[in-house]
Each structure stands twice: as structure tokens, then as C-alpha cells.
mmCIF file of C-alpha atoms and ligand atoms in Angstrom:
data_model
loop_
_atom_site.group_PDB
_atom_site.id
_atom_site.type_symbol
_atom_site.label_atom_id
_atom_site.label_comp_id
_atom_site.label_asym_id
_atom_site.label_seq_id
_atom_site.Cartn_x
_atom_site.Cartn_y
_atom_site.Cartn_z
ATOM 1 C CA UNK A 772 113.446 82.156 114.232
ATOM 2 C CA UNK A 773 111.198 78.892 114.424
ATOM 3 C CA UNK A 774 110.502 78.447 117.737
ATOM 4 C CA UNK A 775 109.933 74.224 117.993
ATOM 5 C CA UNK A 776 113.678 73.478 116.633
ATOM 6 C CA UNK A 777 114.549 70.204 118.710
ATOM 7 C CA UNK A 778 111.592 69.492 119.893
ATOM 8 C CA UNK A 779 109.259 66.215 118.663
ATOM 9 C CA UNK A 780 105.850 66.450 118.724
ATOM 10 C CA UNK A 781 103.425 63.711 118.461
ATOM 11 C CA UNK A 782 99.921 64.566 116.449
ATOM 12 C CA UNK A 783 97.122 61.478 116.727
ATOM 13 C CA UNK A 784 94.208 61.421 114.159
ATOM 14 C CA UNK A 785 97.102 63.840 111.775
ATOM 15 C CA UNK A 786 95.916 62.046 108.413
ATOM 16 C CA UNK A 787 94.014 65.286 107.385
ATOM 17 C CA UNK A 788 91.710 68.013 108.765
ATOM 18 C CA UNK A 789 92.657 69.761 111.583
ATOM 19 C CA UNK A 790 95.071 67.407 113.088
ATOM 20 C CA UNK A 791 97.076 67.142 109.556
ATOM 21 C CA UNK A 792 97.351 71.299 109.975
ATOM 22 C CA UNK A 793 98.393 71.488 113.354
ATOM 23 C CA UNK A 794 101.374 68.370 112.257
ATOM 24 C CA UNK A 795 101.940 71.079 109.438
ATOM 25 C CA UNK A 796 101.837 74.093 111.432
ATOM 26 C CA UNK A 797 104.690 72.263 114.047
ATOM 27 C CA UNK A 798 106.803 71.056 111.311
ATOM 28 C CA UNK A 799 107.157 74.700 109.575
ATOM 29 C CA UNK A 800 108.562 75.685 113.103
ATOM 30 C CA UNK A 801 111.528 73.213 112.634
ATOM 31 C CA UNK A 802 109.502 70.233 114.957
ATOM 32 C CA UNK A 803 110.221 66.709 114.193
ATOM 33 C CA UNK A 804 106.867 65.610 114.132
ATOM 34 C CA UNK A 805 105.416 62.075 114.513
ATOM 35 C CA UNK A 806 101.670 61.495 112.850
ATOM 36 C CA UNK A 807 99.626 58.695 113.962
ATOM 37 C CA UNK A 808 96.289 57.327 112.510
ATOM 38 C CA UNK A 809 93.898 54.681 112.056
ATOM 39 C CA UNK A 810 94.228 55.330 108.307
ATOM 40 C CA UNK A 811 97.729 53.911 107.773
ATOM 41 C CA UNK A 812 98.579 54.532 103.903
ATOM 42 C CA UNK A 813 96.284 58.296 104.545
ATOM 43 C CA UNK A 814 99.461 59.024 107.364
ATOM 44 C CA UNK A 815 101.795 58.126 105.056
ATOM 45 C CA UNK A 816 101.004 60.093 102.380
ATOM 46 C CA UNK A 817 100.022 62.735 104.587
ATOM 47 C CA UNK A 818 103.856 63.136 106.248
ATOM 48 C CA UNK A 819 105.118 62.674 102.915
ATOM 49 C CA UNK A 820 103.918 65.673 101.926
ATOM 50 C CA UNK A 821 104.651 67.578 105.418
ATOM 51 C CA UNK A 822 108.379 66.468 104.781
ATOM 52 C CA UNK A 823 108.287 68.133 100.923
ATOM 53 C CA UNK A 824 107.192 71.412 101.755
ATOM 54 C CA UNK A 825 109.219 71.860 105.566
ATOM 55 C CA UNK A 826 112.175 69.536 105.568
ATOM 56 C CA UNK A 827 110.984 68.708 108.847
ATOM 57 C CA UNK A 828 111.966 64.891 110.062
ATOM 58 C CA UNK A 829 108.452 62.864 110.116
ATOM 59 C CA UNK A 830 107.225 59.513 111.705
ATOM 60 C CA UNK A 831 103.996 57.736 110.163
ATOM 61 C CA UNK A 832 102.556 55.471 112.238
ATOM 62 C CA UNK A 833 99.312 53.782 111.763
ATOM 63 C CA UNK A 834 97.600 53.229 114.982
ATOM 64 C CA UNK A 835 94.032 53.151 116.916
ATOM 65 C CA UNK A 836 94.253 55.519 119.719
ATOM 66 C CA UNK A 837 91.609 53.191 121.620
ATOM 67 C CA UNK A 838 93.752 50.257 121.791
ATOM 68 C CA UNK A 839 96.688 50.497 124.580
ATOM 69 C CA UNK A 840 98.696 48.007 123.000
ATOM 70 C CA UNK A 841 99.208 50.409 119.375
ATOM 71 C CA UNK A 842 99.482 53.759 121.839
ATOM 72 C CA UNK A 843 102.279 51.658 123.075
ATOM 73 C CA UNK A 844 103.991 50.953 120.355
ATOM 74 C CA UNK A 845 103.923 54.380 119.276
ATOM 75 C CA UNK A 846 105.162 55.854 122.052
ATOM 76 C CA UNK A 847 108.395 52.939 121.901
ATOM 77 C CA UNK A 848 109.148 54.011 118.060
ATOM 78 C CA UNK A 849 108.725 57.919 118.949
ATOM 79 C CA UNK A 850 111.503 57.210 122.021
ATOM 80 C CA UNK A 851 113.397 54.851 119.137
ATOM 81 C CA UNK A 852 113.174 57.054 116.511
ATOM 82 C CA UNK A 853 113.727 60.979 118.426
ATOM 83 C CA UNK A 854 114.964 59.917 121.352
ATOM 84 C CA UNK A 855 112.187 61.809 123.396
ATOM 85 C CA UNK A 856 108.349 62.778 123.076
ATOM 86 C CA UNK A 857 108.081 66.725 124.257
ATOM 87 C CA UNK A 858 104.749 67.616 123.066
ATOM 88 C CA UNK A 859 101.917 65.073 122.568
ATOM 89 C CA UNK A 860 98.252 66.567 120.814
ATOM 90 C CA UNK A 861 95.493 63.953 121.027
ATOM 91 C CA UNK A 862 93.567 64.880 118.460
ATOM 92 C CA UNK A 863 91.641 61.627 117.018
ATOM 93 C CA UNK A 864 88.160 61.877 117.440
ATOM 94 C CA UNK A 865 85.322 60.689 115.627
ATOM 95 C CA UNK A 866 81.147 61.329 115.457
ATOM 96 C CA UNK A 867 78.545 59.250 115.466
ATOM 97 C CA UNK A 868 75.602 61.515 115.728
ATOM 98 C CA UNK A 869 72.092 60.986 116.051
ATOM 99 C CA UNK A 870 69.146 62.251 118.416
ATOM 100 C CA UNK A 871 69.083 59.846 122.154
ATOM 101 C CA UNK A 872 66.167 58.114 120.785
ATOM 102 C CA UNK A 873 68.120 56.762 117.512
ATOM 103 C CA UNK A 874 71.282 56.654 118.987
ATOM 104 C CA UNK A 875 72.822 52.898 119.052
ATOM 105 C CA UNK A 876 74.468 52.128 122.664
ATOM 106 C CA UNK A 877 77.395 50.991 120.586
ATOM 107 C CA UNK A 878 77.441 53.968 119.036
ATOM 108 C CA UNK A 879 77.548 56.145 122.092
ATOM 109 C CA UNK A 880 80.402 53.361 123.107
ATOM 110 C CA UNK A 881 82.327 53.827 119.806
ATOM 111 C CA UNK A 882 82.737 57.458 120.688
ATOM 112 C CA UNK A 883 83.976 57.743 123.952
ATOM 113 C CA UNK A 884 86.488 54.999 123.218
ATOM 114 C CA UNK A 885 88.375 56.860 120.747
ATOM 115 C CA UNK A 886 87.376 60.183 121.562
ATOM 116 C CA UNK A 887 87.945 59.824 125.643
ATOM 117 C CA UNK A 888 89.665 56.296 126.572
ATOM 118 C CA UNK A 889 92.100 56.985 123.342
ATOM 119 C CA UNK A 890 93.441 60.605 124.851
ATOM 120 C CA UNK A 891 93.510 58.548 128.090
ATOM 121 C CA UNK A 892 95.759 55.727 126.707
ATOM 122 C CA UNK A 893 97.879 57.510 124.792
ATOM 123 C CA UNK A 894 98.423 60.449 127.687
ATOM 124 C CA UNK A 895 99.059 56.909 129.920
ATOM 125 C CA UNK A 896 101.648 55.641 127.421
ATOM 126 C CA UNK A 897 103.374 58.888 127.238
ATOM 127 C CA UNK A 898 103.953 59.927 130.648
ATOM 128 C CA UNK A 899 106.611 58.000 131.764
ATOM 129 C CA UNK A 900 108.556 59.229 129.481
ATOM 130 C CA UNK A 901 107.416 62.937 130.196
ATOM 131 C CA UNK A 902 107.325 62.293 133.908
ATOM 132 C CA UNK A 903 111.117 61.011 133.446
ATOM 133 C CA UNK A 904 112.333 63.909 131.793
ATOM 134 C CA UNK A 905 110.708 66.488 134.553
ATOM 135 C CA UNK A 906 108.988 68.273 131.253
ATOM 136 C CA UNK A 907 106.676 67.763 128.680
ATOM 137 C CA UNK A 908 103.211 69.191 127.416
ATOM 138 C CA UNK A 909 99.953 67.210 126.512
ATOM 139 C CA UNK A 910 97.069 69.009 124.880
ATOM 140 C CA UNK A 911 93.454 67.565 124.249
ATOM 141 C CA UNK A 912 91.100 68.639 121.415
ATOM 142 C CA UNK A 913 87.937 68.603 122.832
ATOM 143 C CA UNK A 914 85.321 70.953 121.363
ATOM 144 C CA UNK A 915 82.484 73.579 122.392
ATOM 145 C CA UNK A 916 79.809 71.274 122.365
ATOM 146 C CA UNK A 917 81.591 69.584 125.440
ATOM 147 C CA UNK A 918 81.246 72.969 127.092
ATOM 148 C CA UNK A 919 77.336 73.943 125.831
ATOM 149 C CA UNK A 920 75.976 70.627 124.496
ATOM 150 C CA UNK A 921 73.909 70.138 121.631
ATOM 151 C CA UNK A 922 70.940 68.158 120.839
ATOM 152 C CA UNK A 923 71.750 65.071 118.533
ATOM 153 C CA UNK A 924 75.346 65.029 120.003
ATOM 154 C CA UNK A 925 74.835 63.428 123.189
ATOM 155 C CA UNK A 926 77.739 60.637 122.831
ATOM 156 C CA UNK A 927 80.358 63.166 120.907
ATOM 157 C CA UNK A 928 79.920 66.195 123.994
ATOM 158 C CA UNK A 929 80.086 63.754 126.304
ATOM 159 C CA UNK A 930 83.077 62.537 125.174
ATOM 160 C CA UNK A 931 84.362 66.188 124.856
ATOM 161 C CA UNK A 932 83.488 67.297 128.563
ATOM 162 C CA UNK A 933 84.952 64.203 129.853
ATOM 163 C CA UNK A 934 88.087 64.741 128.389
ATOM 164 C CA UNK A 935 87.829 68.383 129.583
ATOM 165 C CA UNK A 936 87.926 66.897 133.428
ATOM 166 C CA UNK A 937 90.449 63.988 132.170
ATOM 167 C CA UNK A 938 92.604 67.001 131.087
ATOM 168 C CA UNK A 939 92.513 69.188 134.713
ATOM 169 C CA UNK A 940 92.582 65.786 136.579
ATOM 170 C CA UNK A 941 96.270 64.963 134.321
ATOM 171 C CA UNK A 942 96.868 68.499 134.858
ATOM 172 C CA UNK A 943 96.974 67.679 138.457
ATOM 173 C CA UNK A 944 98.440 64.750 138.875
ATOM 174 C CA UNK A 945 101.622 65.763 136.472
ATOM 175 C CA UNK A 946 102.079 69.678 137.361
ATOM 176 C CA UNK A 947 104.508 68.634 139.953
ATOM 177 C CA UNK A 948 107.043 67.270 137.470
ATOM 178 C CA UNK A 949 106.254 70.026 135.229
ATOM 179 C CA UNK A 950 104.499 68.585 132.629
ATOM 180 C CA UNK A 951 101.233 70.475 131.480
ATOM 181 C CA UNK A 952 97.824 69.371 130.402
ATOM 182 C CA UNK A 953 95.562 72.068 128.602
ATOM 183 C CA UNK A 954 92.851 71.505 126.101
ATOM 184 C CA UNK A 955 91.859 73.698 123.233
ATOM 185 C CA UNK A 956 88.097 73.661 122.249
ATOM 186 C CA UNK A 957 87.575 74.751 118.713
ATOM 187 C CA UNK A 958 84.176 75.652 117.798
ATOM 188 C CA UNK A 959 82.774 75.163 114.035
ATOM 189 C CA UNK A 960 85.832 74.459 112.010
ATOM 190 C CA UNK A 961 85.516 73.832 108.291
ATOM 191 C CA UNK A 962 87.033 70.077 108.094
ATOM 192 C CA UNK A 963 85.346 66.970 106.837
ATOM 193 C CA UNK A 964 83.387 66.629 109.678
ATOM 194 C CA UNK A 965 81.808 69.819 109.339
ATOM 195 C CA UNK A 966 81.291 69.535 105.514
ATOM 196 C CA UNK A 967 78.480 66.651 106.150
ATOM 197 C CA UNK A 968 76.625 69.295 108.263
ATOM 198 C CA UNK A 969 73.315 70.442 106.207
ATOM 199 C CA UNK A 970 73.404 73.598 104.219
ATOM 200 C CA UNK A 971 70.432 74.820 106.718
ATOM 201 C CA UNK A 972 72.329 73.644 109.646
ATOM 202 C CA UNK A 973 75.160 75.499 108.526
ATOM 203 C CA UNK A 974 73.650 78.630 107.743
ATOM 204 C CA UNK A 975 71.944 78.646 111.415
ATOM 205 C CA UNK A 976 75.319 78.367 112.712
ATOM 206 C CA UNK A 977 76.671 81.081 110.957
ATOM 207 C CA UNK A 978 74.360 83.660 112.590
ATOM 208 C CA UNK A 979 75.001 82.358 116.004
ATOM 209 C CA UNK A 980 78.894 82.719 115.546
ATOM 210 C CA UNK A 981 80.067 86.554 116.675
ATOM 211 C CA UNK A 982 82.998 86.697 114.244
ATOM 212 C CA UNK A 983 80.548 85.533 111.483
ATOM 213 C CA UNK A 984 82.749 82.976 109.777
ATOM 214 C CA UNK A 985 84.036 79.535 110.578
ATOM 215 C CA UNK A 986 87.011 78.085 111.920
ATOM 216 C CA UNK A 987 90.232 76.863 110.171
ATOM 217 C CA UNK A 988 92.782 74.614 110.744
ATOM 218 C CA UNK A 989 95.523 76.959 111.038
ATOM 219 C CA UNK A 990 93.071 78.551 113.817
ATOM 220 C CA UNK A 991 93.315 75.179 116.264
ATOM 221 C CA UNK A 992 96.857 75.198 115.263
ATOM 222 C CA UNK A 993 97.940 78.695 116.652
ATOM 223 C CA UNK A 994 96.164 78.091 119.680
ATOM 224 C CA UNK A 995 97.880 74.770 119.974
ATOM 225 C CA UNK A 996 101.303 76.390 119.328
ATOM 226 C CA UNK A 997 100.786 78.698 122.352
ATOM 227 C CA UNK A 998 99.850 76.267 124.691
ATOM 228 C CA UNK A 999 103.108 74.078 123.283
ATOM 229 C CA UNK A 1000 105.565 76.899 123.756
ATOM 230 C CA UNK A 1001 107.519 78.649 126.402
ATOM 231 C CA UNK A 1002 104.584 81.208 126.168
ATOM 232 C CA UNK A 1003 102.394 79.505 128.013
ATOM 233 C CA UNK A 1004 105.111 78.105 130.762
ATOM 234 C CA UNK A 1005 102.665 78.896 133.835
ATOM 235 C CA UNK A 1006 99.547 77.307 132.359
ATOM 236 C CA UNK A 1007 98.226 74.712 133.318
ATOM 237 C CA UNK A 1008 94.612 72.640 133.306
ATOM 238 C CA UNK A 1009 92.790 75.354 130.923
ATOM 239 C CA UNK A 1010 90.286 75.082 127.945
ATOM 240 C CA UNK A 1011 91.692 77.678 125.620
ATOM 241 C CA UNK A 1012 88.205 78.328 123.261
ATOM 242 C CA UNK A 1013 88.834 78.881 119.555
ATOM 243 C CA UNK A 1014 85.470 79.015 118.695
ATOM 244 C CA UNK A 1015 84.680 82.757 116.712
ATOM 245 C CA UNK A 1016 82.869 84.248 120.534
ATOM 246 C CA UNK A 1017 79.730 81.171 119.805
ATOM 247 C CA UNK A 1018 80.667 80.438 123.674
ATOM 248 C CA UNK A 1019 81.998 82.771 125.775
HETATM 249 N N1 LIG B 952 85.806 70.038 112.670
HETATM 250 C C1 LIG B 952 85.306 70.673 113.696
HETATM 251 O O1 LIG B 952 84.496 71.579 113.541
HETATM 252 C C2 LIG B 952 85.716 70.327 115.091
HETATM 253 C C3 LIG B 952 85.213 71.114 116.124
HETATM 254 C C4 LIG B 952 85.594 70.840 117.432
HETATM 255 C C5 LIG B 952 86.453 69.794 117.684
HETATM 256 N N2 LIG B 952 86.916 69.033 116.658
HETATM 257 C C6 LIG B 952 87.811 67.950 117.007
HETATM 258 O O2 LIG B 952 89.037 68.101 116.312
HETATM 259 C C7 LIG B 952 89.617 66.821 116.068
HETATM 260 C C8 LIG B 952 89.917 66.674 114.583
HETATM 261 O O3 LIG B 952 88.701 66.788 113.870
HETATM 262 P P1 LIG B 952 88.613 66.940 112.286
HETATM 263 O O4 LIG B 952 87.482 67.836 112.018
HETATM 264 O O5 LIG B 952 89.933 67.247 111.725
HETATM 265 O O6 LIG B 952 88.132 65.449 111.909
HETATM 266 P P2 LIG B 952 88.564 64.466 110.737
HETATM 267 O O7 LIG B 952 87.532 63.398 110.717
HETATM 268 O O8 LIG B 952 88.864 65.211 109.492
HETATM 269 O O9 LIG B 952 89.959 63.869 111.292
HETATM 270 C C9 LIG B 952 90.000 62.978 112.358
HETATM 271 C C10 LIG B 952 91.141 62.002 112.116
HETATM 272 O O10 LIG B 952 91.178 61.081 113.205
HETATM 273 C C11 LIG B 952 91.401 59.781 112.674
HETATM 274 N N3 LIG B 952 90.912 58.767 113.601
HETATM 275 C C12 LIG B 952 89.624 58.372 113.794
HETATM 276 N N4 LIG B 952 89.579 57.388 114.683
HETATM 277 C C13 LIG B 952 90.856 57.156 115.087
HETATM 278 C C14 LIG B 952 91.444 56.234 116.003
HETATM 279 N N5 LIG B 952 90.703 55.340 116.683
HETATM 280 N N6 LIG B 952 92.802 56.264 116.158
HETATM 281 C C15 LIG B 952 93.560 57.143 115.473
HETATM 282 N N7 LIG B 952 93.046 58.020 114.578
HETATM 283 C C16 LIG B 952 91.707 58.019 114.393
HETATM 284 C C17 LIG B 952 90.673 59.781 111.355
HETATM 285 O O11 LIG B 952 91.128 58.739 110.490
HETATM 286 C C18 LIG B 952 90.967 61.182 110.837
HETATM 287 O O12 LIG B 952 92.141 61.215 110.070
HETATM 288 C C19 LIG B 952 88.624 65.790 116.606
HETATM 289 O O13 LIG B 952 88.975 65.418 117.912
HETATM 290 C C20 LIG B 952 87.329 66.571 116.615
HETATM 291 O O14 LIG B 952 86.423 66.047 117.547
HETATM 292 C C21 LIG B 952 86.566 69.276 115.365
#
């Protein structure tokens, strides 16, 4: 049985990586799922080819998480287009990263806008609707390195343990009308991002990671599914770690 039937889910930053899987990994469980990006014609494509291999109903929407007026106007065509938003994944995030010494202010800026203010927005935009309803679940992508740091990542793990407190502070502030905030915080995972890592930088990681192998998509996803599902009904404000045992 596929266990999101009904239910619409809303992916941010779903044009590819992990954020395109976990859009994927919804839709094959019978979700009508709504992908956002900043990459408009990438989105398109990108739920064009969710829609061919699950039949699953899609929404493309090309939008910057940092800007409240396009979080907005995706939450308005979501209510338009499915009636109601049950599950919302803010997963847009970008790096910028360099050691403090090189890193540009508007750098460290650029970050935490999308990264942190975007989750915030789009969490903002979606709540009344979730609040309304008496139900709804929001989770975060943050990441390890908001949980251990790491040098010449200053902007992007700040970014991720802020939106580690925004998520227990939303947590909070929504539990009462049942709608619950968890974050999942992958480790390494092999996506873009991690494919401009060097091949020395890579290999060091490697030894440092217990289960000896890197991350996939469909790894976020899972975790992402749980916390989404009926499974997870009495949870509430957690950092579920998908991260191979590299922080425990
Ligand atoms: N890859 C990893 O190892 C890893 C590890 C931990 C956490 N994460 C987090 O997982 C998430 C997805 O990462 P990924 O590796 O798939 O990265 P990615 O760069 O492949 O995908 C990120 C997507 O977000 C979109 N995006 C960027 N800025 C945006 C904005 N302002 N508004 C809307 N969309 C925007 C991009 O166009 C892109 O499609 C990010 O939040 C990232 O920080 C990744």
C-alpha cells in the first residue's frame, strides 16, 4: 500500500540532488507533490519526469525561498491547486565556502538568507494554513556540520544550527495545534555539492565515516518519509542524523 495517497507535499530547492529524490521518493507513495526552485525551467523538467515514472499529480513552481513575497505565492497556488499543504520539506540551501579570513560578509549573508530566513519564510507562509487545519508536518534539512562545525564552513553551519533552534522553537510554538517540526541532518551525501569536494578531502572523509561509504538521496528521503508519516505521530522538535555514525 503507498502510504502518502491524499496527501500534498511541498519540496523547496527539488530541481535535483537530494531534494529532487525526496519529491521522487513522496510521489512513488501516491503524494501529490509540489517542487519549488530558483531554477525555474530545471523544476520543470525535473516534475516532468517525476510525473512519467509515478503518475503522481506535480506542481512546478519557480521561486526564491529568501524572498516572502514568492514563498507566498507558492503557498496560494499549492492551496489553489490541492486544496491543502500537509507536509512542507525546506530543503533549498546553498554554500559559499571559504576559511573566516577569505570569507566575503555578503557571502556569509547570502547563506543564511536562503539557507535560514528561506525555511523561516516559507514555514511563516505555510502555517496558517497548517495551523487552520489542526495538522500538518514541516521538516528542515539542516546538516551535521550544524551539529560539529567545520573549519572553512563558518556561514553554511551556522546557517544549519540556526535552523536546528528555528526548528524546536516552531516545534514549540505549533505542537499545540498538532503540527510538527523535526529536522533531518544528513551527513556526506553524494550530490552536486559534494562532487566539488577535493579528491583528498573526500578520501579523509571516508575514513572518518563508521559505515565507510557516503550518503544517498534515497537515504535523506527515508528518513524524511518517517518523520512525514503516521510513524512518527508523537515526535516532535528532533534532529533525526543520517549521517553513516560520523556524529553520534
Ligand atoms: N549534499 C550533502 O552532502 C548535504 C549534506 C547535508 C545537508 N545537505 C543539505 O541538503 C539540501 C540539498 O542539498 P543538495 O546536496 O541536494 O544541493 P544541490 O545544490 O544539488 O540542490 C539544492 C537546490 O536548491 C536550489 N536553490 C538554491 N537556492 C535557492 C533559493 N534561494 N530558493 C529556492 N531554491 C534554491 C538549487 O537551485 C538546487 O536545485 C541543502 O539544504 C543542503 O544544505 C546536503
Amino acid at each position: 500500500m503507498k502510504l502518502f495517497v491524499g496527501k500534498t507535499v511541498l519540496v523547496t530547492g527539488a530541481q535535483r540532488g537530494i531534494g529532487y529524490d525526496i519529491a521522487g521518493a513522496f510521489a512513488f507513495q501516491g503524494a501529490s507533490v509540489v517542487m519549488t526552485d530558483v531554477n525555474g525551467d530545471g523544476v520543470q523538467q525535473a516534475a516532468a519526469s517525476i510525473e512519467k515514472e509515478t503518475s503522481a499529480k506535480t506542481l512546478a513552481l519557480a521561486a526564491d525561498v529568501s524572498k516572502y513575497a514568492d514563498c507566498e505565492r507558492v503557498i496560494e497556488e499549492t492551496l489553489k491547486t490541492f486544496k491543502k499543504l500537509d507536509i512542507l520539506v525546506n530543503n533549498a540551501g546553498i554554500t559559499r565556502d571559504n576559511l573566516v579570513l577569505r570569507m566575503k560578509e555578503e557571502d556569509f549573508q547570502a547563506v543564511l538568507d536562503v539557507n535560514l530566513k528561506g525555511a523561516f519564510l516559507m514555514a511563516k507562509a505555510a502555517s496558517r494554513s497548517m495551523l487552520r487545519e489542526r495538522g500538518g508536518r514541516i521538516i528542515n534539512i539542516a546538516s551535521v556540520v550544524g551539529q560539529m562545525g567545520n573549519a572553512g564552513q563558518a556561514g553554511y553551519s551556522a546557517s544549519k544550527a540556526g535552523l536546528i533552534g528555528l526548528t524546536k522553537s516552531l516545534a514549540r510554538e505549533f505542537a499545540p495545534r498538532q503540527v510538527l517540526v523535526n529536522a533531518v541532518a544528513p551527513g556526506f551525501i553524494q550530490t552536486r555539492m559534494t562532487d566539488a569536494l577535493k579528491d583528498e578531502t573526500k578520501a579523509g572523509l571516508l575514513e572518518m565515516i563508521p559505515l565507510e561509504r557516503f550518503g544517498t538521496g534515497a537515504d535523506v528521503a527515508r528518513a524524511v518519509m518517517f518523520l512525514a508519516g503516521d510513524d512518527s505521530a508523537y515526535i516532535t522538535g528532533q534532529v533525526l542524523a543520517v549521517n553513516g555514525g560520523i556524529y553520534m
